[in-house]
PDB file of N, CA and C in Angstrom:
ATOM      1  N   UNK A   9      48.846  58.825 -10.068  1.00  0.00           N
ATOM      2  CA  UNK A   9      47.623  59.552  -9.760  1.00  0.00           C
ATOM      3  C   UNK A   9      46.453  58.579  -9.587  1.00  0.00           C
ATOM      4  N   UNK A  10      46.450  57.711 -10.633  1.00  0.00           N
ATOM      5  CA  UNK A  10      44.571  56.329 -10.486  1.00  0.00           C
ATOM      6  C   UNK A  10      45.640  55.897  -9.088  1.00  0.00           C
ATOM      7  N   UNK A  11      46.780  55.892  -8.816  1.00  0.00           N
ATOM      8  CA  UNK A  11      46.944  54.371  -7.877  1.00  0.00           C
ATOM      9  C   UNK A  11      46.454  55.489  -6.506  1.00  0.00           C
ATOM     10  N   UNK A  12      46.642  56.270  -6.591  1.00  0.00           N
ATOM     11  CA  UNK A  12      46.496  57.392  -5.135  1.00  0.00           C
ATOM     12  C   UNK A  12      45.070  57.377  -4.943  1.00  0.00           C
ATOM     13  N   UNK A  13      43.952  57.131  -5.973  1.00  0.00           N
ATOM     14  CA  UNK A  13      42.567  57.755  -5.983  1.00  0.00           C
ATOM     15  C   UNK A  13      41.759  56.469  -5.726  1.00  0.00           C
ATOM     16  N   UNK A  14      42.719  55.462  -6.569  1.00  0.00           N
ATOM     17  CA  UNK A  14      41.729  54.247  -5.938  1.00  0.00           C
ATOM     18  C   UNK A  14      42.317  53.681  -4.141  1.00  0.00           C
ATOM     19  N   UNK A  15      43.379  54.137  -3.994  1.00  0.00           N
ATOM     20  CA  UNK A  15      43.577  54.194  -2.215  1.00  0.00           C
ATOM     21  C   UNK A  15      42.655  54.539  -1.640  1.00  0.00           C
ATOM     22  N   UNK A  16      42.528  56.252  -2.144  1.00  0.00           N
ATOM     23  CA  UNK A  16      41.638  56.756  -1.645  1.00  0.00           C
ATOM     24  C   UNK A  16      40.086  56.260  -1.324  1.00  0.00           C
ATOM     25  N   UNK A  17      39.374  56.245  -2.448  1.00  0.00           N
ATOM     26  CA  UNK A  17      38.053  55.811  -2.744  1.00  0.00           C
ATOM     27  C   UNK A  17      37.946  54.355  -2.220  1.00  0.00           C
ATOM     28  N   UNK A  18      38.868  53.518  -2.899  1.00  0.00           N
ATOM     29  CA  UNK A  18      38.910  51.667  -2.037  1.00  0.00           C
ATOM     30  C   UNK A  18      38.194  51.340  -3.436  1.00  0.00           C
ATOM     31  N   UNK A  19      37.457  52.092  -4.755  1.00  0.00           N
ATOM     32  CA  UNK A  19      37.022  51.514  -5.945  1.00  0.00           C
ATOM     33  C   UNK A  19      37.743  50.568  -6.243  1.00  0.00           C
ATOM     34  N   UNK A  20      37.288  49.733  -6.732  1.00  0.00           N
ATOM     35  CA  UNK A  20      37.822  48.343  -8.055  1.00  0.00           C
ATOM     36  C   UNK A  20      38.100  46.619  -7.023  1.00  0.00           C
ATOM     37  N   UNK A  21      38.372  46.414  -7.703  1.00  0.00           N
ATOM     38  CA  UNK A  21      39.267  44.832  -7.289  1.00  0.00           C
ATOM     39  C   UNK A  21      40.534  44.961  -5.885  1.00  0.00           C
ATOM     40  N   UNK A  22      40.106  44.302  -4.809  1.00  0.00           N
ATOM     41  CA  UNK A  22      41.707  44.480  -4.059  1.00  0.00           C
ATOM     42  C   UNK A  22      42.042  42.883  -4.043  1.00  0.00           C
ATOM     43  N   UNK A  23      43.260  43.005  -3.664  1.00  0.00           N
ATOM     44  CA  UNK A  23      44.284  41.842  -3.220  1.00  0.00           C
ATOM     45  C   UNK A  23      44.002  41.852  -1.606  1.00  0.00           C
ATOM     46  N   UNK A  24      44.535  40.635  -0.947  1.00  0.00           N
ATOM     47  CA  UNK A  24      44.325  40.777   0.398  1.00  0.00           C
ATOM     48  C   UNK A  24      45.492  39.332   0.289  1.00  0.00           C
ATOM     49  N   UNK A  25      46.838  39.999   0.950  1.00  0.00           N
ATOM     50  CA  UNK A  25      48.370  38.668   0.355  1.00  0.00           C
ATOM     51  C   UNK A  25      48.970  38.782   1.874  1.00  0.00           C
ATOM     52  N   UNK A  26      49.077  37.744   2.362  1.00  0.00           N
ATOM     53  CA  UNK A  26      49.602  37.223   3.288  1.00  0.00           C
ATOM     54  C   UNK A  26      50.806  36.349   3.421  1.00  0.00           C
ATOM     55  N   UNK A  27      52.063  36.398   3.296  1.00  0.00           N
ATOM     56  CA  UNK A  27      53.335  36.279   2.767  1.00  0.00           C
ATOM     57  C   UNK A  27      53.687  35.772   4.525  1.00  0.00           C
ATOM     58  N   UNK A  28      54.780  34.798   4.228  1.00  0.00           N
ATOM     59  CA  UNK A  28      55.323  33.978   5.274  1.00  0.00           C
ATOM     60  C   UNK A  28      57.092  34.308   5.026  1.00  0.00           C
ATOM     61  N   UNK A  29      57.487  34.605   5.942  1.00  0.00           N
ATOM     62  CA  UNK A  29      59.018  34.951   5.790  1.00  0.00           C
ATOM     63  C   UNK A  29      59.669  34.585   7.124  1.00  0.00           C
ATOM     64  N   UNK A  30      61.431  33.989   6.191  1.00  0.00           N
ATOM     65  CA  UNK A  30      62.292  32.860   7.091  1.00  0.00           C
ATOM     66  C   UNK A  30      63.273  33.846   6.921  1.00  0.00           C
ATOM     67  N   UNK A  31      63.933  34.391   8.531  1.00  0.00           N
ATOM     68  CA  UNK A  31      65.246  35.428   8.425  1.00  0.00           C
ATOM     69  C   UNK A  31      66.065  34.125   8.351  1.00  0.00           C
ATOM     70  N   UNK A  32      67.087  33.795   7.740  1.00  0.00           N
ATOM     71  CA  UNK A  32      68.118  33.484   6.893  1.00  0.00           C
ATOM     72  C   UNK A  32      69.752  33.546   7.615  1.00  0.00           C
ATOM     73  N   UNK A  33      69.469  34.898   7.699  1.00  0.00           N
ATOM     74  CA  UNK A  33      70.821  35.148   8.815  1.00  0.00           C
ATOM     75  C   UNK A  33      70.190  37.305   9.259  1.00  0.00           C
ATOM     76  N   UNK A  34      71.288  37.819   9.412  1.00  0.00           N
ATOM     77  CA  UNK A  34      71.179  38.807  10.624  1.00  0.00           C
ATOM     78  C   UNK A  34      70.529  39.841   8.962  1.00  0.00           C
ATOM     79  N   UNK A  35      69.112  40.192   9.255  1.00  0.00           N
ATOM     80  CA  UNK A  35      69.555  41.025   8.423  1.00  0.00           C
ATOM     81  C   UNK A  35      68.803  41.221   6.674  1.00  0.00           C
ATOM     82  N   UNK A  36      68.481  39.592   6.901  1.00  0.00           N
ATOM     83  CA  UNK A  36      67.847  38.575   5.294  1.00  0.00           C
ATOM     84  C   UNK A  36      66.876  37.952   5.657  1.00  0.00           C
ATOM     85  N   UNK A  37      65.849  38.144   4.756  1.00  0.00           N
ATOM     86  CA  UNK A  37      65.035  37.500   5.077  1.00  0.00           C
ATOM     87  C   UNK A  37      64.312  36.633   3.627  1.00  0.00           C
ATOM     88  N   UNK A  38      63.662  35.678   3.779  1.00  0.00           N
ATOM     89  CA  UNK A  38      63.251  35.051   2.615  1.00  0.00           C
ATOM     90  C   UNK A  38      61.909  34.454   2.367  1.00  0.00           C
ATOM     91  N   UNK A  39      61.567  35.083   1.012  1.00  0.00           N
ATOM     92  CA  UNK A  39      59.855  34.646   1.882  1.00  0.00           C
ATOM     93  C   UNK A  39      59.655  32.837   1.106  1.00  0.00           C
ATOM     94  N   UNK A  40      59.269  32.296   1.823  1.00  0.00           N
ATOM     95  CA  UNK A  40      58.963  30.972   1.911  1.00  0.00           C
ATOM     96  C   UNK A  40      57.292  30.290   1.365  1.00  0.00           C
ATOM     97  N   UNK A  41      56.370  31.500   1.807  1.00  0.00           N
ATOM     98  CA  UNK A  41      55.118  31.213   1.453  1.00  0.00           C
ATOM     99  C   UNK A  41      54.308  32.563   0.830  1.00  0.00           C
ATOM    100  N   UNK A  42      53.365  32.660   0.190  1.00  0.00           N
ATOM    101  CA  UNK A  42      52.740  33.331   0.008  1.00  0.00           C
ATOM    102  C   UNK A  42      51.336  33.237  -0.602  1.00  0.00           C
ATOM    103  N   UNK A  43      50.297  33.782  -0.034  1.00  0.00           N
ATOM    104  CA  UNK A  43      49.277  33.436   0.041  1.00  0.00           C
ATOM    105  C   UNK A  43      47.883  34.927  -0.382  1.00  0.00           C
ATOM    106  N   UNK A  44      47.390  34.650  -1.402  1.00  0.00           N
ATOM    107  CA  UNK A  44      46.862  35.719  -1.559  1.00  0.00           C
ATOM    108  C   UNK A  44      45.351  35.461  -2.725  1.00  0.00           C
ATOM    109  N   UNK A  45      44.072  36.363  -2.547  1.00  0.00           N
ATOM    110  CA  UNK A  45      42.390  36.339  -3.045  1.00  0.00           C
ATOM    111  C   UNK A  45      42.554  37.536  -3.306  1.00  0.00           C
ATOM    112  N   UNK A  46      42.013  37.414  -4.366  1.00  0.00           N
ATOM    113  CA  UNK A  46      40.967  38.694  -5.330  1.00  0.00           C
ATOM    114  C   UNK A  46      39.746  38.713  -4.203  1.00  0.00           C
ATOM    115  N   UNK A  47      39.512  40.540  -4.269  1.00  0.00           N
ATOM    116  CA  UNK A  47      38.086  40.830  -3.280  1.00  0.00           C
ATOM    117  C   UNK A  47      37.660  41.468  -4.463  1.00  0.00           C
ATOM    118  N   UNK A  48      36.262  41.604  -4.172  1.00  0.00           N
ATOM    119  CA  UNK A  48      35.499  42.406  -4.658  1.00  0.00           C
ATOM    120  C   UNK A  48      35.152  44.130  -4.446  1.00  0.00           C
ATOM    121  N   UNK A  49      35.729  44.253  -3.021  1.00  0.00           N
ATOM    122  CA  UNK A  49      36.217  45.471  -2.552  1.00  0.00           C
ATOM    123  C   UNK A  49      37.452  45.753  -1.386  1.00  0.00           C
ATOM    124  N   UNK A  50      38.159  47.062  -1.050  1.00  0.00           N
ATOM    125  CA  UNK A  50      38.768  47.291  -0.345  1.00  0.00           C
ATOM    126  C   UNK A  50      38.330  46.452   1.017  1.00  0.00           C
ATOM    127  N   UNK A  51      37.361  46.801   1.642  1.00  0.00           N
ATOM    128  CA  UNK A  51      36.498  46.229   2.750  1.00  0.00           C
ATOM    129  C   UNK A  51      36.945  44.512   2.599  1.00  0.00           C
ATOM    130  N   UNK A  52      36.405  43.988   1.626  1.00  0.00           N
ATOM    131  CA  UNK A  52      36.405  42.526   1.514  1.00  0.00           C
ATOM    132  C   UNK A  52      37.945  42.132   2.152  1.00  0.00           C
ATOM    133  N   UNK A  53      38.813  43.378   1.180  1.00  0.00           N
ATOM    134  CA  UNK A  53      40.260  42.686   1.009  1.00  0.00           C
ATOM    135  C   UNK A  53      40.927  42.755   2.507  1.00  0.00           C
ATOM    136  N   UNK A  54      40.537  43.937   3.314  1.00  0.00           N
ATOM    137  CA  UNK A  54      40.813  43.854   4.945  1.00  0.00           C
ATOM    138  C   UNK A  54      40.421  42.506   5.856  1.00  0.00           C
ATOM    139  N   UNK A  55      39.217  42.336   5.599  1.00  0.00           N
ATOM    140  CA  UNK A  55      38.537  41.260   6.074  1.00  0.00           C
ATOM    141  C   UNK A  55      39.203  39.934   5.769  1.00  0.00           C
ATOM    142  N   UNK A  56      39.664  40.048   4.640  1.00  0.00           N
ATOM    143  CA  UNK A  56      39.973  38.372   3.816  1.00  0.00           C
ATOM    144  C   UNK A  56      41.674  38.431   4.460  1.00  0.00           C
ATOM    145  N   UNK A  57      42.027  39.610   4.047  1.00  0.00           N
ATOM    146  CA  UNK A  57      43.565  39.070   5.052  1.00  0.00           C
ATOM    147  C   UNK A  57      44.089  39.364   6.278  1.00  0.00           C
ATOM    148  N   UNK A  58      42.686  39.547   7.085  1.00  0.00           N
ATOM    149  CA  UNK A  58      42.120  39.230   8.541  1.00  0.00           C
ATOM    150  C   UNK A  58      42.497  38.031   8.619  1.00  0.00           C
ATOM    151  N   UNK A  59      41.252  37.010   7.733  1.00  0.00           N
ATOM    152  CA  UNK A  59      41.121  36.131   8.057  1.00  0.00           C
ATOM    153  C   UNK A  59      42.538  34.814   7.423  1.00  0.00           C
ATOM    154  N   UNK A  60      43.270  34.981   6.248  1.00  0.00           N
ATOM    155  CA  UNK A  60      44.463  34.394   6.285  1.00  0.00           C
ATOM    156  C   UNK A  60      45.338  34.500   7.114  1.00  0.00           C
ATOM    157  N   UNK A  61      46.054  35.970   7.848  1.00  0.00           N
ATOM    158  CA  UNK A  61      46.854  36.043   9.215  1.00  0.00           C
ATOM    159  C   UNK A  61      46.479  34.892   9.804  1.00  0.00           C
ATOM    160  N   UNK A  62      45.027  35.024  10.631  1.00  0.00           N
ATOM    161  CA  UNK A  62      44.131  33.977  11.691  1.00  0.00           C
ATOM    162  C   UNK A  62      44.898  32.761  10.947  1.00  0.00           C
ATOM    163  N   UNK A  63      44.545  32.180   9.935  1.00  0.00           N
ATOM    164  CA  UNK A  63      44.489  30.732   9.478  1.00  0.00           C
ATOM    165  C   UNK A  63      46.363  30.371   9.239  1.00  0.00           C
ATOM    166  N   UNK A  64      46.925  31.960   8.971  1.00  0.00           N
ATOM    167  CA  UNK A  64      48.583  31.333   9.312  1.00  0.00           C
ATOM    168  C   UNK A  64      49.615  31.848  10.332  1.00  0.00           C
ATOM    169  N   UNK A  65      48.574  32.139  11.703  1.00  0.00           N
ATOM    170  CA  UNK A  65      49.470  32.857  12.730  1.00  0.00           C
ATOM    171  C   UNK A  65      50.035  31.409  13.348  1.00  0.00           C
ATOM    172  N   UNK A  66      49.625  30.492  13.034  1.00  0.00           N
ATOM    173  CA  UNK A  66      50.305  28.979  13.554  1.00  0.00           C
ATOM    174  C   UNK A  66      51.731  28.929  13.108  1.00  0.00           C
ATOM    175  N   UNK A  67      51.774  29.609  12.295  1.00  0.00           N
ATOM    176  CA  UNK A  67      53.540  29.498  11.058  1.00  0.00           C
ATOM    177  C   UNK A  67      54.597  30.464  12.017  1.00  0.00           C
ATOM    178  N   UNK A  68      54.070  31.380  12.712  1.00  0.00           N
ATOM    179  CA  UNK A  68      54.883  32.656  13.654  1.00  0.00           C
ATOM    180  C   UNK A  68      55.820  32.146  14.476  1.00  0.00           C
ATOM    181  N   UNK A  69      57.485  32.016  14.498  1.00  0.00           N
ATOM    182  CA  UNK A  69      58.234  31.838  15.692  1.00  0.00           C
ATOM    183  C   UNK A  69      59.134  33.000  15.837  1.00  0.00           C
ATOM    184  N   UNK A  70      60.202  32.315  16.193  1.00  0.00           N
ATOM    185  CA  UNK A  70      61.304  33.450  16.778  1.00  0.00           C
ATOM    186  C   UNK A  70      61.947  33.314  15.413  1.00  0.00           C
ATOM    187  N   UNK A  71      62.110  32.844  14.581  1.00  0.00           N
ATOM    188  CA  UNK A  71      62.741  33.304  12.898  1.00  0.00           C
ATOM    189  C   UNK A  71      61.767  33.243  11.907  1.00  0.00           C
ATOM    190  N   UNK A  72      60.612  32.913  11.959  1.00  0.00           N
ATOM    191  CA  UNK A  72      59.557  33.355  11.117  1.00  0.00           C
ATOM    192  C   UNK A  72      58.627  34.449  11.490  1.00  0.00           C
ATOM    193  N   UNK A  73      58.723  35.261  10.321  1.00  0.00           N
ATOM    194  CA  UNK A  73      57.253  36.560   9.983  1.00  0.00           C
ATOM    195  C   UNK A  73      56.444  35.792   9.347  1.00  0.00           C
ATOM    196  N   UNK A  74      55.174  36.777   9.304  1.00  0.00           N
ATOM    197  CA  UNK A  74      54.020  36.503   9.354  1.00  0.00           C
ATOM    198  C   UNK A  74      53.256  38.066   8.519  1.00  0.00           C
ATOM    199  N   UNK A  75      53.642  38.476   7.817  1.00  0.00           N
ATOM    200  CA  UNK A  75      52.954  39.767   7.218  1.00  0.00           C
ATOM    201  C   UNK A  75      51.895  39.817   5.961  1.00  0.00           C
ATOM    202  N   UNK A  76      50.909  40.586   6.457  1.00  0.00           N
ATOM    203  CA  UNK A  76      49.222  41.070   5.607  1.00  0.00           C
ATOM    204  C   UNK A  76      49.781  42.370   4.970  1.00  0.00           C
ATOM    205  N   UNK A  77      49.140  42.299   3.873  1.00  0.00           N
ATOM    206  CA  UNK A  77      48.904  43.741   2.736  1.00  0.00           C
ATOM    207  C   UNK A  77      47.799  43.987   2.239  1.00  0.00           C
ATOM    208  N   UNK A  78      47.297  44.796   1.701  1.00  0.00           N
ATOM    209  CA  UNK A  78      45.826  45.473   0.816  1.00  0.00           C
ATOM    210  C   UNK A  78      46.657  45.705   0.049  1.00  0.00           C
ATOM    211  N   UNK A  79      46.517  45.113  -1.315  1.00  0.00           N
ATOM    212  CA  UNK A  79      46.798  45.845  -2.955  1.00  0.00           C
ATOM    213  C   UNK A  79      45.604  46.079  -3.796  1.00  0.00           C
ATOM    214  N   UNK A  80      45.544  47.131  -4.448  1.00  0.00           N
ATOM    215  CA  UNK A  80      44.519  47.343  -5.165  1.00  0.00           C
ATOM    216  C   UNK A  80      45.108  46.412  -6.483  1.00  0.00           C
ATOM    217  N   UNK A  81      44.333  46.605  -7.223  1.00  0.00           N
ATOM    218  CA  UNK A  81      44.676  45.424  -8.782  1.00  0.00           C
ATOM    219  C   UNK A  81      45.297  46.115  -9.389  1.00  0.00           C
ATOM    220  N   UNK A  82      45.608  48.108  -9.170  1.00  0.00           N
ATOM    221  CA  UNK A  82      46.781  48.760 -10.099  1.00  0.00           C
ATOM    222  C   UNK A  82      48.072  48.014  -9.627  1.00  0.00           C
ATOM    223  N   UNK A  83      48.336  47.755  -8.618  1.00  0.00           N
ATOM    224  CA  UNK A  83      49.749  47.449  -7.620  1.00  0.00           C
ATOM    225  C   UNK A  83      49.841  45.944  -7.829  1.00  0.00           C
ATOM    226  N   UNK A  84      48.746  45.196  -7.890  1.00  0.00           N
ATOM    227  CA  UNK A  84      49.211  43.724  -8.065  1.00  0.00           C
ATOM    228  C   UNK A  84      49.713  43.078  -9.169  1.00  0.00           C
ATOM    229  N   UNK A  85      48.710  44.145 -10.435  1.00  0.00           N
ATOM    230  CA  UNK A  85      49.577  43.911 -11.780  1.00  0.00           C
ATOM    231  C   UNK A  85      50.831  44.274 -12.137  1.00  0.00           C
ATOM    232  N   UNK A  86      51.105  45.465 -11.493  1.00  0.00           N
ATOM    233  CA  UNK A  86      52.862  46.121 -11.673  1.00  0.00           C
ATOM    234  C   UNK A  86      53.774  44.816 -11.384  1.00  0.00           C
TER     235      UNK A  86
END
């Protein structure tokens, strides 16, 4: 129920995690990097892993991902 309301609202602390992943073989994948700031708000945390994508879309090929998330601080502590 708090994790649904602070979605909702965007209240408290977010994460903004930008994770680098190597498929392995057909199927697997493995994450290799991960990269992630405390915001001060939801807003911040969009913006901030805006701006990590930008700073690791250089890492992107034909067997590497490249994936952004918003966690609020209920979800990052779990």
């Amino acid at each position: 129920m708090e994790l649904k309301m602070r979605r909702r609202t965007g209240k408290g602390a977010w994460y903004a995690v930008v994770q680098v992943w190597e498929r392995v073989s057909a199927g697997e994948m493995r994450e290799i990097d991960s990269v992630s700031e405390r915001c001060p708000t939801k807003t911040a945390a969009v913006e901030k892993a805006r701006e990590l994508l930008k700073a690791n879309a250089d890492r992107l090929s034909d067997y590497i991902e490249v994936t952004a998330e918003i966690l609020s601080e209920l979800e990052w502590s779990a």
